[in-house]
Coordinates of C-alpha atoms and ligand atoms in Angstrom, one line a residue:
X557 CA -22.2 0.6 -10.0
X558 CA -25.6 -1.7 -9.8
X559 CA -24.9 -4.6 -8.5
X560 CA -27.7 -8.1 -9.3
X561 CA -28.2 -11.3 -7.5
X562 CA -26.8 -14.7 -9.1
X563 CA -30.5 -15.8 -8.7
X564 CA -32.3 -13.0 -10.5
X565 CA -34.8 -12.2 -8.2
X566 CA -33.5 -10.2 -5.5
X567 CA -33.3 -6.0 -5.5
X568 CA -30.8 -4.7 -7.3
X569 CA -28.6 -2.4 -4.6
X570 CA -25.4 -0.3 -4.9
X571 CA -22.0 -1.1 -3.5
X572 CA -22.9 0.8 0.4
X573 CA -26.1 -1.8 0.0
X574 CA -23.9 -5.1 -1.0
X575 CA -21.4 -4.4 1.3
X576 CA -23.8 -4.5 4.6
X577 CA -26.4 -7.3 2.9
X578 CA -24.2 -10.4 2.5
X579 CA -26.4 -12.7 0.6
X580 CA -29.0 -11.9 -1.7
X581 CA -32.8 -12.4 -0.1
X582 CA -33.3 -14.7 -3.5
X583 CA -30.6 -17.1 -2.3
X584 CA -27.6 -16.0 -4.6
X585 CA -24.4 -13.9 -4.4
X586 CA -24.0 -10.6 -5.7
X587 CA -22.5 -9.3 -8.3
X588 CA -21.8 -6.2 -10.2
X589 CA -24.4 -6.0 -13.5
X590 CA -21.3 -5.5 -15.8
X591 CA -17.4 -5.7 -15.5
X592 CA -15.3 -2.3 -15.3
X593 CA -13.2 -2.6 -18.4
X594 CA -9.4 -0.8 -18.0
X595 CA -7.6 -0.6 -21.0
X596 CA -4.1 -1.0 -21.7
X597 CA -3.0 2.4 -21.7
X598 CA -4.7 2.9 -17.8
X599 CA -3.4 -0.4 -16.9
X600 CA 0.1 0.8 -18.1
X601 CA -0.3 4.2 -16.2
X602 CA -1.0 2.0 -12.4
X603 CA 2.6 0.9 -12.6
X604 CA 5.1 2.0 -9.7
X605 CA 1.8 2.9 -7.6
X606 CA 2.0 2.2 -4.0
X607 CA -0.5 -0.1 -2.6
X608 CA -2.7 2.3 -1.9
X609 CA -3.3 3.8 -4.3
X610 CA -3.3 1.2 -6.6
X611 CA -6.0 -0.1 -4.5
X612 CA -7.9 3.0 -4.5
X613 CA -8.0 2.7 -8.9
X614 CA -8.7 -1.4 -9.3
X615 CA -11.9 -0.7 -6.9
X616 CA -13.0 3.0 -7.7
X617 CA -15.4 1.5 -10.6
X618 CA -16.8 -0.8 -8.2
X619 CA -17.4 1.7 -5.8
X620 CA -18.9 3.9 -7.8
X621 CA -20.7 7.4 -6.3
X622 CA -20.5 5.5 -2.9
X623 CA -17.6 7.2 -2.0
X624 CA -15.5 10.0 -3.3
X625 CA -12.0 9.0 -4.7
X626 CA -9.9 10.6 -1.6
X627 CA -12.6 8.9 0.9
X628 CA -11.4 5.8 -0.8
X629 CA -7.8 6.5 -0.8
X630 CA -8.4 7.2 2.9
X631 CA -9.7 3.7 3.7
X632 CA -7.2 1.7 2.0
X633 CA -4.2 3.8 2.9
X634 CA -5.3 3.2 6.6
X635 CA -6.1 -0.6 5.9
X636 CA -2.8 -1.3 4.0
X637 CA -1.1 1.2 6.7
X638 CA -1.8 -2.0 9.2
X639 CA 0.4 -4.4 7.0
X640 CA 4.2 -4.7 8.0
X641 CA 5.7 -5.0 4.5
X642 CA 6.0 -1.6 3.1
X643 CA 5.0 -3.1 -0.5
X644 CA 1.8 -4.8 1.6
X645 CA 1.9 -7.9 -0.8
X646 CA 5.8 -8.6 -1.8
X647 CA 6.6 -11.0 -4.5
X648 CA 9.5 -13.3 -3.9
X649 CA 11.2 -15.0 -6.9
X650 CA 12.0 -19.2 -6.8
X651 CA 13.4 -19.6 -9.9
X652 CA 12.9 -18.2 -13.6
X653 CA 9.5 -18.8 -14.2
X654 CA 7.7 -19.3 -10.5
X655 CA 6.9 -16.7 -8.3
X656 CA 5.3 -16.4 -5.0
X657 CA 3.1 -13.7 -4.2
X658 CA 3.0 -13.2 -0.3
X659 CA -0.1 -12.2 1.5
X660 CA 0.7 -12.7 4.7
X661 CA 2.3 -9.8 6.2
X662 CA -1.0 -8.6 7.8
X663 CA -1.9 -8.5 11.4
X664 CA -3.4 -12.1 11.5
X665 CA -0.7 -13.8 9.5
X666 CA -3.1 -15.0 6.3
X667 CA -4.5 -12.9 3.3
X668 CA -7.9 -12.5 4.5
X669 CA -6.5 -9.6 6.4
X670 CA -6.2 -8.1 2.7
X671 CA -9.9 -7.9 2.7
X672 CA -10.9 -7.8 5.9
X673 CA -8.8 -5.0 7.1
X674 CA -10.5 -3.3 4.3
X675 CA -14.3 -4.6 5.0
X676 CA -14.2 -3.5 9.1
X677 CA -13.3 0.3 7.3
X678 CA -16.2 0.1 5.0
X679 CA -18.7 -0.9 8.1
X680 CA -17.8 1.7 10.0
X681 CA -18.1 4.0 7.2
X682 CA -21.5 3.1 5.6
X683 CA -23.0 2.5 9.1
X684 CA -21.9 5.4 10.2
X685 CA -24.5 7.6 7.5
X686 CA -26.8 5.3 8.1
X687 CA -26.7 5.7 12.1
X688 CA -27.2 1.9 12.2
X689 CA -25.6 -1.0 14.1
X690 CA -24.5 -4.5 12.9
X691 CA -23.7 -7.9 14.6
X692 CA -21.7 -9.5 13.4
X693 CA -22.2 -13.6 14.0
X694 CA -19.7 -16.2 13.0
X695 CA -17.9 -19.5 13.1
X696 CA -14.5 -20.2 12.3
X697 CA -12.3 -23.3 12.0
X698 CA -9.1 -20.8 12.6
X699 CA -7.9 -18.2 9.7
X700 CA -11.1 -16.5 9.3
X701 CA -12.2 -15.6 12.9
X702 CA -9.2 -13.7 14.0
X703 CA -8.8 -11.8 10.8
X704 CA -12.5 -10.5 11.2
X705 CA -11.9 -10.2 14.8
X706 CA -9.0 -8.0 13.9
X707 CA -10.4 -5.8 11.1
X708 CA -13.2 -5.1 13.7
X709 CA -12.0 -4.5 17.1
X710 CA -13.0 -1.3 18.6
X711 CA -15.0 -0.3 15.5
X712 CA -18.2 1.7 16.1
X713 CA -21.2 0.2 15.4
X714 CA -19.9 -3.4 15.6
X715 CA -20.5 -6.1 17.7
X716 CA -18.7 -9.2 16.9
X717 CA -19.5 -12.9 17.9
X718 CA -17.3 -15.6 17.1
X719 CA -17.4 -19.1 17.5
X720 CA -14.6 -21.5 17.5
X721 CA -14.8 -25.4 18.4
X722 CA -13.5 -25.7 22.2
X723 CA -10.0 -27.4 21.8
X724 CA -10.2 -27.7 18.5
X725 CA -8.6 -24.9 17.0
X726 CA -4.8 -24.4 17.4
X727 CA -3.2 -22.5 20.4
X728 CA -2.8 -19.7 17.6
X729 CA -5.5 -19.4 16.4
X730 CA -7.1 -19.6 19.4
X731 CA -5.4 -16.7 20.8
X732 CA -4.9 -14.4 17.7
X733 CA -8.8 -14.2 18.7
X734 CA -9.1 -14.2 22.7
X735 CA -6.1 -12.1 23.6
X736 CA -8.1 -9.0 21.0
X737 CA -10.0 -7.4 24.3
X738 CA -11.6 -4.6 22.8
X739 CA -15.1 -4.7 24.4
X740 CA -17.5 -5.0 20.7
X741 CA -14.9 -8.6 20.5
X742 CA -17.3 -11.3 22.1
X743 CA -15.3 -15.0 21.7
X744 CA -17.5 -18.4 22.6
X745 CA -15.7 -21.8 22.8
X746 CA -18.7 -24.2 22.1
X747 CA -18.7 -28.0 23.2
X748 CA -18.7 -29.8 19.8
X749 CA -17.3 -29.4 16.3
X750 CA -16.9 -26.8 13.4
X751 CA -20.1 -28.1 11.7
X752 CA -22.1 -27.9 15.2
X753 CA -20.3 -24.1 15.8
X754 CA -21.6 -23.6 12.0
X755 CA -25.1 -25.0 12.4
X756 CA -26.1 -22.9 15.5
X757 CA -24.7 -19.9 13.4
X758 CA -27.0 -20.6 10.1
X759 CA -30.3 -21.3 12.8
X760 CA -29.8 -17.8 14.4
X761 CA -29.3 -15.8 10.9
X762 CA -33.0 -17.8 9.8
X763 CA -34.5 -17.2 13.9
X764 CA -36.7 -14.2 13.3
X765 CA -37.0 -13.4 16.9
X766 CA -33.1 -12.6 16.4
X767 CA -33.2 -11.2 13.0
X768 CA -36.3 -8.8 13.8
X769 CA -34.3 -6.7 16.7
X770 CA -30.7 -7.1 15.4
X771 CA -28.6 -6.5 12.2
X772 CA -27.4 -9.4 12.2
X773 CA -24.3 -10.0 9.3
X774 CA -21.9 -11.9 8.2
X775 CA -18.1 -11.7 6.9
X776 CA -17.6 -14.8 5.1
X777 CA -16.3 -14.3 1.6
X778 CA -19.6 -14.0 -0.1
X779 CA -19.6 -10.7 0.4
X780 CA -18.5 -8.6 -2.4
X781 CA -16.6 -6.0 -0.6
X782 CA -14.2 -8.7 0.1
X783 CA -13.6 -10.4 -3.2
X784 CA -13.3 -6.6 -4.7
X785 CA -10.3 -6.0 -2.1
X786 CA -8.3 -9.4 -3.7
X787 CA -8.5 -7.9 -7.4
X788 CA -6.2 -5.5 -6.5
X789 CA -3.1 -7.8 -5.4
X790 CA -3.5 -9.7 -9.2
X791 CA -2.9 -6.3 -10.6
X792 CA -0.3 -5.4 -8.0
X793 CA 1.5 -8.7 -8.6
X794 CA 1.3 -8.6 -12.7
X795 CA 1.9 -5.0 -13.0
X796 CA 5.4 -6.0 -11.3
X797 CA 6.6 -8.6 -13.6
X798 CA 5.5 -6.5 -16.9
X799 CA 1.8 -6.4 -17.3
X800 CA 0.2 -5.1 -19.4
X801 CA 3.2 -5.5 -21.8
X802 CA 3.3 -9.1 -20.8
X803 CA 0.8 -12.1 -19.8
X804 CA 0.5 -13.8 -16.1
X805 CA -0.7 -16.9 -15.0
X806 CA -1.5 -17.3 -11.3
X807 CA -1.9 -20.7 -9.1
X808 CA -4.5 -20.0 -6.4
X809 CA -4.8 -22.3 -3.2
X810 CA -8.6 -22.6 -3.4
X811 CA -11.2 -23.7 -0.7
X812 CA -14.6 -21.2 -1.0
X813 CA -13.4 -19.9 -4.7
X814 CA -13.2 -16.4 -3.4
X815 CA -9.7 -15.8 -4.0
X816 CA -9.3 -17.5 -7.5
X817 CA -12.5 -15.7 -8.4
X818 CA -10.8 -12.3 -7.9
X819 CA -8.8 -13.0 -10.2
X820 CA -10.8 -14.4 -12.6
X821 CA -13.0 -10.5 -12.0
X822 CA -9.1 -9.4 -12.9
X823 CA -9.1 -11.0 -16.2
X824 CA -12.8 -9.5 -17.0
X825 CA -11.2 -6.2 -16.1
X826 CA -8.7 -6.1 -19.1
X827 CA -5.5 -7.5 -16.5
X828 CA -3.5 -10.1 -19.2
X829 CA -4.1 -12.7 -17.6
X830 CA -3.2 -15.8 -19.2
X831 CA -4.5 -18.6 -16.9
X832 CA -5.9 -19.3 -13.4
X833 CA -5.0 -22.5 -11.9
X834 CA -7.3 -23.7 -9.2
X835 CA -5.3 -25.8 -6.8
X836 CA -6.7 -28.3 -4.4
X837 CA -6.2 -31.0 -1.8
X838 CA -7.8 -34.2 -1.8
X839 CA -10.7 -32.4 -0.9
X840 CA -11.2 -31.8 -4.8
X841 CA -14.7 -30.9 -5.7
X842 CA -13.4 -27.8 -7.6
X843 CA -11.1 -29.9 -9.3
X844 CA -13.6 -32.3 -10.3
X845 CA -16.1 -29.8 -11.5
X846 CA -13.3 -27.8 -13.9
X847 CA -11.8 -30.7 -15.3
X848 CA -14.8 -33.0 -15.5
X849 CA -18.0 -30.9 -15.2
X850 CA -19.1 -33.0 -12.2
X851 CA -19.6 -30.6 -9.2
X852 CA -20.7 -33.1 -7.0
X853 CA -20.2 -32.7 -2.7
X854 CA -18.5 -35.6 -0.9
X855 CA -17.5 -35.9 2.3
X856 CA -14.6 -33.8 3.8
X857 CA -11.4 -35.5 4.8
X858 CA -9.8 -33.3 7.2
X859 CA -5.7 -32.4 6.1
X860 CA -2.5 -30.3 6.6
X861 CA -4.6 -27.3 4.8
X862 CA -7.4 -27.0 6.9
X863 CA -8.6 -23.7 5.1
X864 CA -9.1 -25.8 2.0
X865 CA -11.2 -28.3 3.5
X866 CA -14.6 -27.7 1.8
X867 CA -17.1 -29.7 0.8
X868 CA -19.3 -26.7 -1.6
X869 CA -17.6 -23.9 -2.6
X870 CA -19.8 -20.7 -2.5
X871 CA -18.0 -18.8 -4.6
X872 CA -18.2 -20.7 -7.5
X873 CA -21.8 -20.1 -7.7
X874 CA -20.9 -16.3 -9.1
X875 CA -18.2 -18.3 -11.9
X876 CA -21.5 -20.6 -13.3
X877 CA -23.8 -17.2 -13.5
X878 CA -20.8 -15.6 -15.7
X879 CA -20.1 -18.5 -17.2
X880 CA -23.2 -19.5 -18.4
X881 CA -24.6 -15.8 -20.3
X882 CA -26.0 -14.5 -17.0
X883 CA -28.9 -16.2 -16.9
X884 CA -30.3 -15.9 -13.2
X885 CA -33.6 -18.7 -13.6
X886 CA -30.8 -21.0 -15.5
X887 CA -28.6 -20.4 -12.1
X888 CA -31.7 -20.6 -9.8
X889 CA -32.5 -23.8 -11.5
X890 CA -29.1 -25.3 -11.0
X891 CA -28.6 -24.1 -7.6
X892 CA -32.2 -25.5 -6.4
X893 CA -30.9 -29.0 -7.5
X894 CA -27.5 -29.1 -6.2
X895 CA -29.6 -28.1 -2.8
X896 CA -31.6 -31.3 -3.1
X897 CA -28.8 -33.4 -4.8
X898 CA -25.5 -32.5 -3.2
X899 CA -24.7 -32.5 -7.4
X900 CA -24.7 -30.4 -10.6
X901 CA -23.4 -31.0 -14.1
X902 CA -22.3 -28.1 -15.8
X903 CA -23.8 -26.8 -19.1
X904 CA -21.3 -27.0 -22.1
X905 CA -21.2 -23.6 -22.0
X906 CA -20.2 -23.0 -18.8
X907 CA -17.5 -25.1 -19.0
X908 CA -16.0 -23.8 -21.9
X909 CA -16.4 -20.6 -21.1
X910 CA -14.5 -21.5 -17.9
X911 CA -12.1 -23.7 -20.0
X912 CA -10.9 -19.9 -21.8
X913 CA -8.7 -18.9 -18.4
X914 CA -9.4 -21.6 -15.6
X915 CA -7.6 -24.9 -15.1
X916 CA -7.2 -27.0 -12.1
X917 CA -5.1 -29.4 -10.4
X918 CA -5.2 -31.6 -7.2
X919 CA -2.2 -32.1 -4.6
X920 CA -2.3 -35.2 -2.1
X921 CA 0.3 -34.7 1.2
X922 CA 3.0 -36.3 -0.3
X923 CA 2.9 -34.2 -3.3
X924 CA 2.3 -30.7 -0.6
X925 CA 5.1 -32.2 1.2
X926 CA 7.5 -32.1 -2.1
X927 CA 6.6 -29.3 -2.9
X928 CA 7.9 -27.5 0.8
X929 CA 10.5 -29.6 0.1
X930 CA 11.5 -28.2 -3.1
X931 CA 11.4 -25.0 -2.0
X932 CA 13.3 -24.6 0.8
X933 CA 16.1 -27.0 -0.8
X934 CA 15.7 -24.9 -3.7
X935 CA 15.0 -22.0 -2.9
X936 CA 15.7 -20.9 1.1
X937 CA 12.1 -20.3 1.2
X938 CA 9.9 -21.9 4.2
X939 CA 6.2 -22.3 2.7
X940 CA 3.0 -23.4 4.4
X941 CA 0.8 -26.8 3.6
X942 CA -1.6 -24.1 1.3
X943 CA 1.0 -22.3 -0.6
X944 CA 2.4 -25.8 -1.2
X945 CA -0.9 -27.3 -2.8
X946 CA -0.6 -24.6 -5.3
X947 CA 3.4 -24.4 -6.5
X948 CA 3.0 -28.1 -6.9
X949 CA -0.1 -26.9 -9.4
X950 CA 2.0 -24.1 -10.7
X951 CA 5.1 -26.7 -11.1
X952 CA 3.1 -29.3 -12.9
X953 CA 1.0 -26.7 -15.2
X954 CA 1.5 -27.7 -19.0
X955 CA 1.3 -25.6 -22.2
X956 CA 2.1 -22.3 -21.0
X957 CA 4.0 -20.2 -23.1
X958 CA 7.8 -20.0 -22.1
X959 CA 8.0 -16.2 -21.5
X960 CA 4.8 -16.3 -19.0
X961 CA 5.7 -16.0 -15.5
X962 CA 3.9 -18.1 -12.8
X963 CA 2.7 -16.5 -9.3
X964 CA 1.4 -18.8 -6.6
X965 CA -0.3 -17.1 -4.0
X966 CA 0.9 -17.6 -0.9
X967 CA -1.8 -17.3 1.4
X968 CA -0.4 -17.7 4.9
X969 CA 2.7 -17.1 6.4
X970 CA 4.1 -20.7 7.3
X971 CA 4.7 -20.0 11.4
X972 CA 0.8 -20.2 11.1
X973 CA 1.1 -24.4 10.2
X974 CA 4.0 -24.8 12.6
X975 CA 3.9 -28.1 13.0
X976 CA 2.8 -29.4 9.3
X977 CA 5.9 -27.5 8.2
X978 CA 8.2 -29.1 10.8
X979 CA 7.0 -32.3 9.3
X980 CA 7.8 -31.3 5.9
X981 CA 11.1 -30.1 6.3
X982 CA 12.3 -30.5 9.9
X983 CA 11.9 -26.7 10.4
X984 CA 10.1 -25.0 13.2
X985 CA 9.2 -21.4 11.5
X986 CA 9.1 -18.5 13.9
X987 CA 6.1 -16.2 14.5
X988 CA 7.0 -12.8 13.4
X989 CA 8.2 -10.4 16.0
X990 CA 5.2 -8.3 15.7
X991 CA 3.1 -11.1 17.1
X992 CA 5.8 -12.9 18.8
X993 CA 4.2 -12.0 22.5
X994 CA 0.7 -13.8 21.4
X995 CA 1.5 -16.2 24.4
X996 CA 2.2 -14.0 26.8
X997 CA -1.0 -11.8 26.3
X998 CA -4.2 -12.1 28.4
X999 CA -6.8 -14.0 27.1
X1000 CA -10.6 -13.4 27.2
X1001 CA -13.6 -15.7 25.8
X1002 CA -17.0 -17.4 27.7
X1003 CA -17.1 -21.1 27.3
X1004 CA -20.8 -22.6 26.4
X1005 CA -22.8 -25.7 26.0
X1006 CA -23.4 -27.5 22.4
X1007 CA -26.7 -26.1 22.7
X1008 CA -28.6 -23.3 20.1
X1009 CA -30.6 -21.7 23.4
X1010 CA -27.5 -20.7 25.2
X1011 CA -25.8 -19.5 22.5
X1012 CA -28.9 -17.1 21.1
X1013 CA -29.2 -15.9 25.0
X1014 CA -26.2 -14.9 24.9
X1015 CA -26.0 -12.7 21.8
X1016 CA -29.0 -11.2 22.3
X1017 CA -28.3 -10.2 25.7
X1018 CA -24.8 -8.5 24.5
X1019 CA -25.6 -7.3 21.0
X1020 CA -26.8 -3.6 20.3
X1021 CA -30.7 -3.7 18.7
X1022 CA -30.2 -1.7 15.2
X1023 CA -31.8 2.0 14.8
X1024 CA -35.6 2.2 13.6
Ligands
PLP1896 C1 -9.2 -19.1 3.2 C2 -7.9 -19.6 2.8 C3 -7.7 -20.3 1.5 C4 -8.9 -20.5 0.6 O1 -9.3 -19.3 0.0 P1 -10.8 -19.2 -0.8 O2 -11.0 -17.8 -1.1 O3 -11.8 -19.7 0.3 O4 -10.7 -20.1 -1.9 C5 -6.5 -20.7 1.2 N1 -5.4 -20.6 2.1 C6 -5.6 -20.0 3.3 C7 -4.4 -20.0 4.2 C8 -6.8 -19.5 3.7 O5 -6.9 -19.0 4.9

């Protein structure tokens, strides 16, 4: 498989180069030149698969000659080994037409361990041929830090730096990524906020005296290997309630588009998939864009579902290339004046291309809060502030056809949001037993000055220079 930039100008690289390049050098995101196509009779033969190997099927095509089948099948039978749920991502019926889909039951309690878990494997793999060394350098508000600080610990070849605002993360959080001591795990608590953490992260990854020595990388969710990972649970999740017999639609809590556009890359792949329903909070660009055309930034108002609080989705920058004949200038274009404008209309034909499979919906607290509400009245079942967002989309969605079942994705296991969910419905949850001594482990991480200079100095006295 070839994959192409978004933008049109950058090399064209296979899936070993996409996975270690991030973005594109033109600007864009990568994707692969054509969709892998299944058709109804292979679809049919994936049922009753464990994970697995399910896995090991939905991504093969993406993979293509950069790994053998069983090499595959290795990797995600040790990644989805990790998970503590024996079908890795269970679904749970509320009543008969929603379902929830639950990606939480990996080590960091959210479903970016689904990808993640599976990304650290591929690193270690593809640098290992290559005898070459990566750094990894990020900054994270919470979810994302200690599921990449997970999937990476003890890795060969790996250094990790993550940065997290000092005091401003939950105790959690905070310690699902200090307590990990392996030595390549390097945690700074900066003076200041996300955006500062964020900022110094962005100057070091365009500071050529850094970039020249190091390989330096990052894991956020435009990289490809990651999206391809989250194809594989909307196959999973449809292949259980009758697919490819019977259509699915799916309600998707959505911040940086990259779990809503897996399944949209589903759809493409011949899964019946008969709607996608971005959800959002207040913080409703997305929603604006799908239902309006106007994909404008504002500013963020911080809420209960922190992980959705985005101002420009990244993501949906691969959605307008598809969506709009493939046309890398036409993207470049667009992209070039959102940059300067903070705003972008939409093409007709990228909205009704869009319009075939994607609608959207927006969820203020009170309506998050009902929605916990319901379900744990209704159901027994204890939900977090994200999952909420989206079965109140799911609940609300009109004109689907009776017999099509409803999954929302429920993207973090509610003991995460403790205290939003004790607001919601007088419930403390309880942190899984597996992770249940978090507070009683040791904790490691350096504490440093708002400052760019301090924070450079310190990677590049730490990080391992790559090969040649
Ligand atoms: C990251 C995250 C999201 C948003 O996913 P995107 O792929 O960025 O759209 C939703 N819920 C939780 C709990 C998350 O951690």
């Amino acid at each position: 498989m070839i994959y192409v930039s978004t933008r049109g100008r950058a090399p064209a690289l296979d899936f070993e180069g996409v996975t270690l390049a991030g973005l594109a050098s033109d600007g864009g995101l990568y994707v692969p030149e054509t969709w892998p196509r299944f058709s109804h009779d292979d679809i049919a033969a994936m049922a009753g698969l464990p994970y697995a190997e399910l896995a090991q099927r939905v991504m093969q095509p993406f993979v293509g000659d950069s790994l053998a089948p069983d090499r595959l099948l290795a990797l995600t039978t040790a990644a989805y080994g990790r998970f503590s749920h024996a079908a890795v991502t269970p679904l749970v019926q509320l009543d008969e037409k929603q379902w929830l889909l639950e990606l939480f039951h990996g080590p960091t309690l959210a479903f970016k361990d689904v990808a993640l878990q599976l990304l650290g494997l591929l690193f270690e793999e593809f640098l290992a041929r290559r005898d070459d060394h990566l750094t990894i350098v990020g900054a994270t508000s919470g979810d994302t830090g200690s599921a990449a600080i997970d999937a990476v610990a003890g890795r060969a070849k790996v250094d990790i730096f993550m940065l997290h605002p000092h005091g401003r993360v939950s105790a959690v959080q905070r310690r699902q990524m200090t307590t990990v001591l392996a030595p390549n795990v390097h945690n700074i608590a900066i003076d200041g906020s996300f955006d500062d953490a964020q900022a110094m992260v962005k100057r070091m990854f365009n500071d050529g005296a850094v970039t020249g020595r190091f390989g330096i990388a990052a894991v956020n969710s435009i990289n490809w290997a990651r999206l391809m990972a989250q194809v594989v649970y909307y196959f999973a999740a449809a292949l259980q309630l009758g697919a490819p017999q019977r259509k699915i639609a799916f309600s998707v809590p959505t911040g940086n588009f990259g779990d809503v556009f897996a399944g949209y890359v589903a759809a493409q792949m011949g899964l019946p998939v008969e709607r996608l329903i971005v959800a959002t909070n207040v913080n409703d660009i997305l929603h604006r864009a799908l239902a309006q055309g106007d994909y404008s930034a504002g500013t963020v108002t911080p809420t209960a579902a922190p992980s959705m609080d985005i101002q420009v989705s990244s993501n949906f920058e691969r959605l307008l290339y598809d969506a709009g004949g493939r046309d890398g200038a036409l993207l470049a274009d667009q992209m070039a004046r959102f940059e300067a404008t903070k705003a972008l209309q939409l093409t007709n034909a990228q909205r009704d291309h869009a319009a075939h499979l994607l609608t959207s919906a927006r969820a203020d607290a009170d309506a998050m809060i009902a929605a916990q509400r319901w379900a744990f009245d209704h159901c027994g079942q204890v939900i977090d502030p994200h999952t909420a967002i989206a079965l109140h989309a799911a609940r609300i969605a009109e004109g689907l056809p009776a017999d099509v079942p409803v999954v929302t994705l429920a993207t973090a296991h509610p003991a995460k949001f403790g205290d939003a969910v004790m607001a919601a419905i007088g419930q403390q949850p309880v942190l899984p037993a597996r992770v249940g001594d978090l507070f009683d482990r040791e904790e490691r991480y350096d504490r440093l000055p708002g400052d760019y200079a301090a924070v450079r100095d310190y990677v590049t006295a730490r990080a391992t220079p790559r090969n040649g």
